[in-house]
JSON list of C-alpha atoms in Angstrom, two decimals:
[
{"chain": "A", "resi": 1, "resn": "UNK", "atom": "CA", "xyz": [26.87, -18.84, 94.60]},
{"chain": "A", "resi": 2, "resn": "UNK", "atom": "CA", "xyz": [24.10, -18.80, 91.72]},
{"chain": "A", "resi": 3, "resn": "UNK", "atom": "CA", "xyz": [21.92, -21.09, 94.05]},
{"chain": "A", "resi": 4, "resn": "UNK", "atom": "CA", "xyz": [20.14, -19.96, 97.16]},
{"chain": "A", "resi": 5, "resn": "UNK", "atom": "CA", "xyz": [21.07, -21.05, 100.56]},
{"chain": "A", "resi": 6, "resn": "UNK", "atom": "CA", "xyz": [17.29, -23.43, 100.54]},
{"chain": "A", "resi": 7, "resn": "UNK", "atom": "CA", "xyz": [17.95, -25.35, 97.77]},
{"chain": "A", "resi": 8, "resn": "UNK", "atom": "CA", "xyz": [21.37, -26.37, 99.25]},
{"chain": "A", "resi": 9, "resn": "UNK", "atom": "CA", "xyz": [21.74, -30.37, 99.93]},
{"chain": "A", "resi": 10, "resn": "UNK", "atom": "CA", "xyz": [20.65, -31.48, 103.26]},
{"chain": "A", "resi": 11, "resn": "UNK", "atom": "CA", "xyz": [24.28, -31.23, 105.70]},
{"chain": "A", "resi": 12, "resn": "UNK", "atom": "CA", "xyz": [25.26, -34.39, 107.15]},
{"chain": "A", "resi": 13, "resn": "UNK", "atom": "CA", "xyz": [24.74, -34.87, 110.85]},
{"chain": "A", "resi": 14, "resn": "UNK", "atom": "CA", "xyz": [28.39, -34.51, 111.17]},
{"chain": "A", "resi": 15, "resn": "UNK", "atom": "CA", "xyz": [28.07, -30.90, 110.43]},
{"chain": "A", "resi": 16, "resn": "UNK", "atom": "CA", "xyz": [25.82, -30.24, 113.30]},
{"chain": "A", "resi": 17, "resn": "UNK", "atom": "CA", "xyz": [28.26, -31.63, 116.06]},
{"chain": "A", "resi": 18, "resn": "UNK", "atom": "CA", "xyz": [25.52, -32.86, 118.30]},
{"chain": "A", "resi": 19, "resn": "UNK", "atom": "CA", "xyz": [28.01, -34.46, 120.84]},
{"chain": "A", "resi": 20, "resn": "UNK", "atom": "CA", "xyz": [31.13, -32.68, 122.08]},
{"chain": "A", "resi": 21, "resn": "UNK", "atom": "CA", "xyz": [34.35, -33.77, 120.58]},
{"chain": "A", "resi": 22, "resn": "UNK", "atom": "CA", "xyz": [37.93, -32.23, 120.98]},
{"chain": "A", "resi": 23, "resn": "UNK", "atom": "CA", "xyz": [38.87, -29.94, 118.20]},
{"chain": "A", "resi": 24, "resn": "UNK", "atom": "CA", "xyz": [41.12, -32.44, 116.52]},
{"chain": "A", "resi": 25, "resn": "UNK", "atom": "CA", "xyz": [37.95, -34.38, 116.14]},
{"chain": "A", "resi": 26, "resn": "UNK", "atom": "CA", "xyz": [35.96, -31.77, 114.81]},
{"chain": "A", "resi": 27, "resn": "UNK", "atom": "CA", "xyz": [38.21, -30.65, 112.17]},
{"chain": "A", "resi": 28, "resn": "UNK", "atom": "CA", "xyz": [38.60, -34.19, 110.87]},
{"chain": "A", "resi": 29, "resn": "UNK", "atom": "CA", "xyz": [34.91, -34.76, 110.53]},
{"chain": "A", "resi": 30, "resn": "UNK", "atom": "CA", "xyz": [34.98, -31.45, 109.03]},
{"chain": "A", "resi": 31, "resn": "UNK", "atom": "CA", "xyz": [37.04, -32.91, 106.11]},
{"chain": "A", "resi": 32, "resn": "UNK", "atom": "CA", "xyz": [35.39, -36.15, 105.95]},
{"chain": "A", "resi": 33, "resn": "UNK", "atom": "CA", "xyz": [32.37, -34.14, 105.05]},
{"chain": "A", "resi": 34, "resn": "UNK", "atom": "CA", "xyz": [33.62, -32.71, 102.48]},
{"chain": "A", "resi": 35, "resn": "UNK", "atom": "CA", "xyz": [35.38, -35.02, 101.05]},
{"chain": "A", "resi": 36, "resn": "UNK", "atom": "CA", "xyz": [32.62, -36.72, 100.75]},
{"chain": "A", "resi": 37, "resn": "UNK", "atom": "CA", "xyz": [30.76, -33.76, 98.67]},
{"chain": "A", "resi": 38, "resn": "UNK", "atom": "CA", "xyz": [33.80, -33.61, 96.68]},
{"chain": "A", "resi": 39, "resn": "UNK", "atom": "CA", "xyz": [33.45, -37.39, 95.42]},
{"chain": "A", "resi": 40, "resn": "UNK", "atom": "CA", "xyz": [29.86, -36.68, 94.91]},
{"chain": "A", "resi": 41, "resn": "UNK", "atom": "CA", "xyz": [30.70, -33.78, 92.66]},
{"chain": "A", "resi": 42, "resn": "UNK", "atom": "CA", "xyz": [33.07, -36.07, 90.48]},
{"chain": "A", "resi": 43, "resn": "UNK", "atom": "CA", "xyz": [30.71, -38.21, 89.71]},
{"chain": "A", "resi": 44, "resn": "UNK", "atom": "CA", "xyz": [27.60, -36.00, 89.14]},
{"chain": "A", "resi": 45, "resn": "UNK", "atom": "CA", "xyz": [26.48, -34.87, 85.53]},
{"chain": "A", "resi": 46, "resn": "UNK", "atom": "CA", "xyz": [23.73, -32.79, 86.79]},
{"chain": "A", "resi": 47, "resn": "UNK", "atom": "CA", "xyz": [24.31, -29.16, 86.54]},
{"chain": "A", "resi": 48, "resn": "UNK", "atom": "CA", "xyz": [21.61, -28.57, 89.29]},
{"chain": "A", "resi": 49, "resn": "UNK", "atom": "CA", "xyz": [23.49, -31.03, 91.44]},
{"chain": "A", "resi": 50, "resn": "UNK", "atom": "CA", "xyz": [27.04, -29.77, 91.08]},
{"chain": "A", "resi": 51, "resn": "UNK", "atom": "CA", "xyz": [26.17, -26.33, 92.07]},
{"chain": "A", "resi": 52, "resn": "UNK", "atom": "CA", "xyz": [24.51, -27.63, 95.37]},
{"chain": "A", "resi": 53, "resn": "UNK", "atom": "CA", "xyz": [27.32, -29.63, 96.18]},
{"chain": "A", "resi": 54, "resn": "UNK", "atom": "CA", "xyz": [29.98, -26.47, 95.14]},
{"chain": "A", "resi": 55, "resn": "UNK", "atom": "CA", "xyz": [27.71, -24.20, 97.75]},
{"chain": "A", "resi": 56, "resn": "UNK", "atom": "CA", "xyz": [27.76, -26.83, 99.90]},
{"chain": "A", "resi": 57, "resn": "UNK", "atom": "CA", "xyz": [31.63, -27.20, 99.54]},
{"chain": "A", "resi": 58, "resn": "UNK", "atom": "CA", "xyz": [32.54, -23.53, 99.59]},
{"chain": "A", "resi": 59, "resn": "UNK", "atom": "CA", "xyz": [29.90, -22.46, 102.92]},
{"chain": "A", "resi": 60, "resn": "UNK", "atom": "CA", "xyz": [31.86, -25.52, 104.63]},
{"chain": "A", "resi": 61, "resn": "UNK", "atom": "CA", "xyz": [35.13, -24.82, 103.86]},
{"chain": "A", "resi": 62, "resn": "UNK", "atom": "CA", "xyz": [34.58, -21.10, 104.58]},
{"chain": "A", "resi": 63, "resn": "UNK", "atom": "CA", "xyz": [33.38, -21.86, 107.91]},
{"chain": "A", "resi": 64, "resn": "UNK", "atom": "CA", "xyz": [36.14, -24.40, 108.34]},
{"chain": "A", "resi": 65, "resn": "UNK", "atom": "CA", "xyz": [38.65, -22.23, 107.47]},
{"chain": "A", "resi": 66, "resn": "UNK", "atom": "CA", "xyz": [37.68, -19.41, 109.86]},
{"chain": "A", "resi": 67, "resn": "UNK", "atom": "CA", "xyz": [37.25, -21.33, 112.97]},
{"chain": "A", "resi": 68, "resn": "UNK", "atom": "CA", "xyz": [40.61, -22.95, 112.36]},
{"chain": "A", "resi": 69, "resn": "UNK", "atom": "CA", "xyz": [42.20, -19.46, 111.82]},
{"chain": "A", "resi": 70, "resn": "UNK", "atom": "CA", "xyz": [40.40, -17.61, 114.64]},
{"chain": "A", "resi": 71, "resn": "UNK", "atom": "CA", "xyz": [40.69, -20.38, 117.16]},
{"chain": "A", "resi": 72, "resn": "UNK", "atom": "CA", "xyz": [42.58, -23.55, 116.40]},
{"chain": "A", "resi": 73, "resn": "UNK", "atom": "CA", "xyz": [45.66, -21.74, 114.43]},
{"chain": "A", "resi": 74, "resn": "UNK", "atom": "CA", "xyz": [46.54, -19.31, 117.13]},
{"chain": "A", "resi": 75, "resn": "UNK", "atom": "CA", "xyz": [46.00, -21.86, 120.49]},
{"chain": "A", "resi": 76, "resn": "UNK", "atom": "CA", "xyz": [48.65, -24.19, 117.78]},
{"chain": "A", "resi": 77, "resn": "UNK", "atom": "CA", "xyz": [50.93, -21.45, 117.57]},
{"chain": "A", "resi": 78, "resn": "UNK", "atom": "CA", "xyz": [50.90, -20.57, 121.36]},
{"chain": "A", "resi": 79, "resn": "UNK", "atom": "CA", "xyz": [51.43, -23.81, 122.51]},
{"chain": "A", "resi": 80, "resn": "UNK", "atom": "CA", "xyz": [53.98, -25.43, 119.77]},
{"chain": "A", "resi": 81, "resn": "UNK", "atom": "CA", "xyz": [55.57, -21.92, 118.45]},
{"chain": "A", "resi": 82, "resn": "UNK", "atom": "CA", "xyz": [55.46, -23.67, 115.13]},
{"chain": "A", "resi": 83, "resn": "UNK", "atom": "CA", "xyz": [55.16, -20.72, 113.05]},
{"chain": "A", "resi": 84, "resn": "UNK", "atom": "CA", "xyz": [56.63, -23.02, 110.16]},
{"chain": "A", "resi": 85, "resn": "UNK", "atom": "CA", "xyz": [54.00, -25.15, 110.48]},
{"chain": "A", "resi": 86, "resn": "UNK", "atom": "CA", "xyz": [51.44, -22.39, 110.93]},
{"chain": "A", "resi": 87, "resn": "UNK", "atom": "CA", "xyz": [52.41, -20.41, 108.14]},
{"chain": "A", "resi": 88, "resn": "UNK", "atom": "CA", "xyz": [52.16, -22.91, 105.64]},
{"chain": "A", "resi": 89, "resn": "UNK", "atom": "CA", "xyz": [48.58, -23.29, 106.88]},
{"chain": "A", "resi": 90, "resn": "UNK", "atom": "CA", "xyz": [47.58, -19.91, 106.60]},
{"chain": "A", "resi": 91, "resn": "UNK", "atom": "CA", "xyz": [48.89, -19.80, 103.24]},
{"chain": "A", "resi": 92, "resn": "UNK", "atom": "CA", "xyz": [47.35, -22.97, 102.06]},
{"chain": "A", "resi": 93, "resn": "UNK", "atom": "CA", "xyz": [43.92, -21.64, 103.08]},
{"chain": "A", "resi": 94, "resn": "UNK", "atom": "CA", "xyz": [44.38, -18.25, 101.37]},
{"chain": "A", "resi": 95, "resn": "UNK", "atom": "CA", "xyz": [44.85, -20.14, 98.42]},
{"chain": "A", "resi": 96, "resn": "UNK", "atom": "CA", "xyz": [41.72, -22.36, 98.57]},
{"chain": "A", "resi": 97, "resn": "UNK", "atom": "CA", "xyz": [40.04, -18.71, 99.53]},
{"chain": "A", "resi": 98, "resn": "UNK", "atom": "CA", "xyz": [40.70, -17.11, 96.80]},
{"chain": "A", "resi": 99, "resn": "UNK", "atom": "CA", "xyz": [39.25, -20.25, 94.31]},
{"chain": "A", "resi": 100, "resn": "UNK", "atom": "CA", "xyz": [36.33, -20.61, 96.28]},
{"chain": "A", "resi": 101, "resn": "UNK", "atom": "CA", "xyz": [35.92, -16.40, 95.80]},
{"chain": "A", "resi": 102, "resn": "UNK", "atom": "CA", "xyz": [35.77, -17.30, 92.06]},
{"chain": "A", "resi": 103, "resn": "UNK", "atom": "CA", "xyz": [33.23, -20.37, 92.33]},
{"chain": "A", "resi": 104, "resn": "UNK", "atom": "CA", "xyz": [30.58, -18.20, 94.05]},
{"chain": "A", "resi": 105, "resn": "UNK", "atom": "CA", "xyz": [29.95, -15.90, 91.23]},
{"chain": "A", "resi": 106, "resn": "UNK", "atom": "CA", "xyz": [29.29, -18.92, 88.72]},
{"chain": "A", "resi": 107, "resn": "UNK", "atom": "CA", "xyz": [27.75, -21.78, 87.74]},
{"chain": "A", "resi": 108, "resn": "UNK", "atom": "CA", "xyz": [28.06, -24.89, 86.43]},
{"chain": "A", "resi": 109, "resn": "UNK", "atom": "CA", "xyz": [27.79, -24.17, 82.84]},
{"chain": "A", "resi": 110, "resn": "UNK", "atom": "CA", "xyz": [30.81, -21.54, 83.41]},
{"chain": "A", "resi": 111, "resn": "UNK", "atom": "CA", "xyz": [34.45, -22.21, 81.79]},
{"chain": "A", "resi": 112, "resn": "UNK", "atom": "CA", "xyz": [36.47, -23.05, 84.47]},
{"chain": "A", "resi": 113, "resn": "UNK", "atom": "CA", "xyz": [33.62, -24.33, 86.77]},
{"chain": "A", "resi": 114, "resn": "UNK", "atom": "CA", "xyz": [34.75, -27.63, 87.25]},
{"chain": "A", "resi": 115, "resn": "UNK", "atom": "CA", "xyz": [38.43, -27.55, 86.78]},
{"chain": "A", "resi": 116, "resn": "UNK", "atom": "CA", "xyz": [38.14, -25.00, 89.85]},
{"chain": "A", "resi": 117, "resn": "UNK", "atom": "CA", "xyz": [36.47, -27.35, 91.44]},
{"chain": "A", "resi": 118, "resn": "UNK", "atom": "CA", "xyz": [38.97, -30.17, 91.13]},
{"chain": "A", "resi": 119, "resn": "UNK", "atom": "CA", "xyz": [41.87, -27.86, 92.03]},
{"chain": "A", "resi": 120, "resn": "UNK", "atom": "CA", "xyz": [39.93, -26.65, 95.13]},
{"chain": "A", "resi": 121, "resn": "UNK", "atom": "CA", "xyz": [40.06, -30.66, 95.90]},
{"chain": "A", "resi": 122, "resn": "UNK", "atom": "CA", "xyz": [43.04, -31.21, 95.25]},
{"chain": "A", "resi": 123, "resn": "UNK", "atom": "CA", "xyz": [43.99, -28.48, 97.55]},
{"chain": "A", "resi": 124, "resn": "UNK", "atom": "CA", "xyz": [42.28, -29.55, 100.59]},
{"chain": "A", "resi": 125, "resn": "UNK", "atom": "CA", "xyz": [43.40, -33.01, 99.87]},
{"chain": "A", "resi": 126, "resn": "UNK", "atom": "CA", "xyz": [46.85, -31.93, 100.26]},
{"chain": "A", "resi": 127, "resn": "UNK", "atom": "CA", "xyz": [46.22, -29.45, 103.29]},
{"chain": "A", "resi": 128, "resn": "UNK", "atom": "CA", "xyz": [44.20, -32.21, 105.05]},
{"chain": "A", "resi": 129, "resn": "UNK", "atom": "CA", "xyz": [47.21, -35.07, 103.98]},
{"chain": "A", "resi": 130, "resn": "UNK", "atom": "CA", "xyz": [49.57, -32.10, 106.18]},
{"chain": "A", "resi": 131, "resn": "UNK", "atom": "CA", "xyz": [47.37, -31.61, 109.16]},
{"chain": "A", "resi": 132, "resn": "UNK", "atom": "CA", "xyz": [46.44, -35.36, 109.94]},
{"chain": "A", "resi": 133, "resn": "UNK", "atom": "CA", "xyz": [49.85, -37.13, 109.00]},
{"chain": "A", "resi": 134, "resn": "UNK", "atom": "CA", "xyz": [51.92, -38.15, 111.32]},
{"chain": "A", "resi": 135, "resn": "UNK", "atom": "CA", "xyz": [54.27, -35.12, 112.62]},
{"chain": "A", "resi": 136, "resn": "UNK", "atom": "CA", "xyz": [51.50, -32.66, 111.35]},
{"chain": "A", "resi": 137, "resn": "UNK", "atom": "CA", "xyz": [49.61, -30.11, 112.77]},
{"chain": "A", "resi": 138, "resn": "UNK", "atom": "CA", "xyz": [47.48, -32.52, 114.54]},
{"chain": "A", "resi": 139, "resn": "UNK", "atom": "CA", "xyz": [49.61, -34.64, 115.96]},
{"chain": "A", "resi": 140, "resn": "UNK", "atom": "CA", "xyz": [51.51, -32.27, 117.09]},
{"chain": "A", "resi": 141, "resn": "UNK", "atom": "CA", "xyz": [48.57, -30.28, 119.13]},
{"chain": "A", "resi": 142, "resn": "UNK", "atom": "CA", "xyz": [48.18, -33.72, 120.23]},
{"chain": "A", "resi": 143, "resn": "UNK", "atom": "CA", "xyz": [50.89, -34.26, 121.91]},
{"chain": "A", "resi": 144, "resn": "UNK", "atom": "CA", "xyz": [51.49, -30.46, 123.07]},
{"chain": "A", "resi": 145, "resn": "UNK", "atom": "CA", "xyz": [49.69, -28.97, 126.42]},
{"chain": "A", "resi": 146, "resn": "UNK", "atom": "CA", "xyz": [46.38, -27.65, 124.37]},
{"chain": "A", "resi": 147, "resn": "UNK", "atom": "CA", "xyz": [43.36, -28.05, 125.86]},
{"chain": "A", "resi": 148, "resn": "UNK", "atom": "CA", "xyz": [41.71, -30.36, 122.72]},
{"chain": "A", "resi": 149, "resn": "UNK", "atom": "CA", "xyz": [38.55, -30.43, 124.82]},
{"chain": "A", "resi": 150, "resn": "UNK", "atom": "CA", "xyz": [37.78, -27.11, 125.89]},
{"chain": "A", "resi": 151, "resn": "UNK", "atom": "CA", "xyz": [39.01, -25.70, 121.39]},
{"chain": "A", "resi": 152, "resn": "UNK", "atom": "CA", "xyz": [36.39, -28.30, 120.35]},
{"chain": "A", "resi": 153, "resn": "UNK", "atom": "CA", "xyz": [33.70, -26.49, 122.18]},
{"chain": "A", "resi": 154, "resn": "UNK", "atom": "CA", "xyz": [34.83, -22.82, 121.23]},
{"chain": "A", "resi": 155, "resn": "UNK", "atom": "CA", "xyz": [35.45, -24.15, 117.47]},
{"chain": "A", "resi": 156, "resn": "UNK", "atom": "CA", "xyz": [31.63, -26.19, 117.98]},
{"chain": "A", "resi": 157, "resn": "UNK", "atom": "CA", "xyz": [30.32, -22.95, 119.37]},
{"chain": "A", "resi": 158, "resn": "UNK", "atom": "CA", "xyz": [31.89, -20.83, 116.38]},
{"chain": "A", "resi": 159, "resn": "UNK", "atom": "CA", "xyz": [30.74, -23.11, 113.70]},
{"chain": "A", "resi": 160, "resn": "UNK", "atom": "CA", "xyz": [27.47, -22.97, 114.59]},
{"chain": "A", "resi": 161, "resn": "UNK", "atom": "CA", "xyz": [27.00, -19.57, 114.71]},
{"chain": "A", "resi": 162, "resn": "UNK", "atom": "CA", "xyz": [28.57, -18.80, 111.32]},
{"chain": "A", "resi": 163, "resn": "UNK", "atom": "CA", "xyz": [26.23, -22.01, 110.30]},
{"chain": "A", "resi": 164, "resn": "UNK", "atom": "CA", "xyz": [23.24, -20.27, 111.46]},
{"chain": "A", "resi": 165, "resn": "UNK", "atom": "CA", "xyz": [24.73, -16.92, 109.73]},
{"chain": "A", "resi": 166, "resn": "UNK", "atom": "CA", "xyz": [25.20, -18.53, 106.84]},
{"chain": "A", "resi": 167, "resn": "UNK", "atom": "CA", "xyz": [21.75, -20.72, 106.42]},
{"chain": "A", "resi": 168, "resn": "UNK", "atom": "CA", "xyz": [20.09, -17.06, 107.22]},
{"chain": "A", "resi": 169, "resn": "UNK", "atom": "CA", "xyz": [21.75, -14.68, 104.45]}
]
């Protein structure tokens, strides 16, 4: 994005995972995060504002996305063999990569800026609606034999590398 990693808003202690939780856990406080910056971005006018929250938005769902793919994903797919349910995942994230590819190279004052925005929102909305309803993704790693405890610590572990990656480029 147009902003440097400093001048990004202060993360929530959510984002930091100081106590262990099980990977469904994570994730969700994952997405309560940024739903949160995503309300925050509706209702700001400032310019300087908006892109902190989009950098903000786009580092977490980045990070989000790639944990989930590298470690929660497969460990789904081994365990349920729900490559329906998979697949539509996958899919669903590479189109909220490919938007969030466009919002780093511009700013607020950019066509498009914040109608990408909104349909990056509405995207996750719907992805995140999938994975916690009832019958979803998880629910369904819920009740199947994964180890919830032992994916919260790799995906903790992961995140906070790419974190520290990320806060250093």
């Amino acid at each position: 994005m147009a902003i440097s990693t400093k001048h990004r808003l202060q993360r929530d202690d959510r984002s930091t995972q100081p106590k262990q939780m099980d990977a469904v856990a994570l994730l969700k406080a994952d997405h309560r995060q940024v739903e949160e910056w995503f309300e925050q971005f509706g209702k700001s006018r400032s310019s300087a504002k908006k892109q902190q929250l989009a950098t903000n938005i786009c580092s977490a769902l980045t990070i989000h996305t790639q944990i989930e793919e590298e470690i929660f994903y497969p460990a789904f797919l081994e365990a349920t063999e729900d490559k329906d349910m998979h697949h539509e995942a996958m899919v669903e994230h590479e189109g909220a990569k490919r938007l969030i590819a466009e919002l780093q190279g511009m700013k607020p004052e950019d066509d498009y800026f914040d109608a990408r925005v909104t349909v990056l929102s509405e995207m996750i909305k719907h992805h995140v609606k999938e994975e916690e309803q009832a019958g979803g993704m998880f629910a369904e790693a819920k009740k199947s034999k994964m180890d919830l405890k032992a994916l919260g610590e790799q995906l903790s572990a992961k995140k906070m590398e790419l974190q520290r990656n990320d806060e250093a480029a």
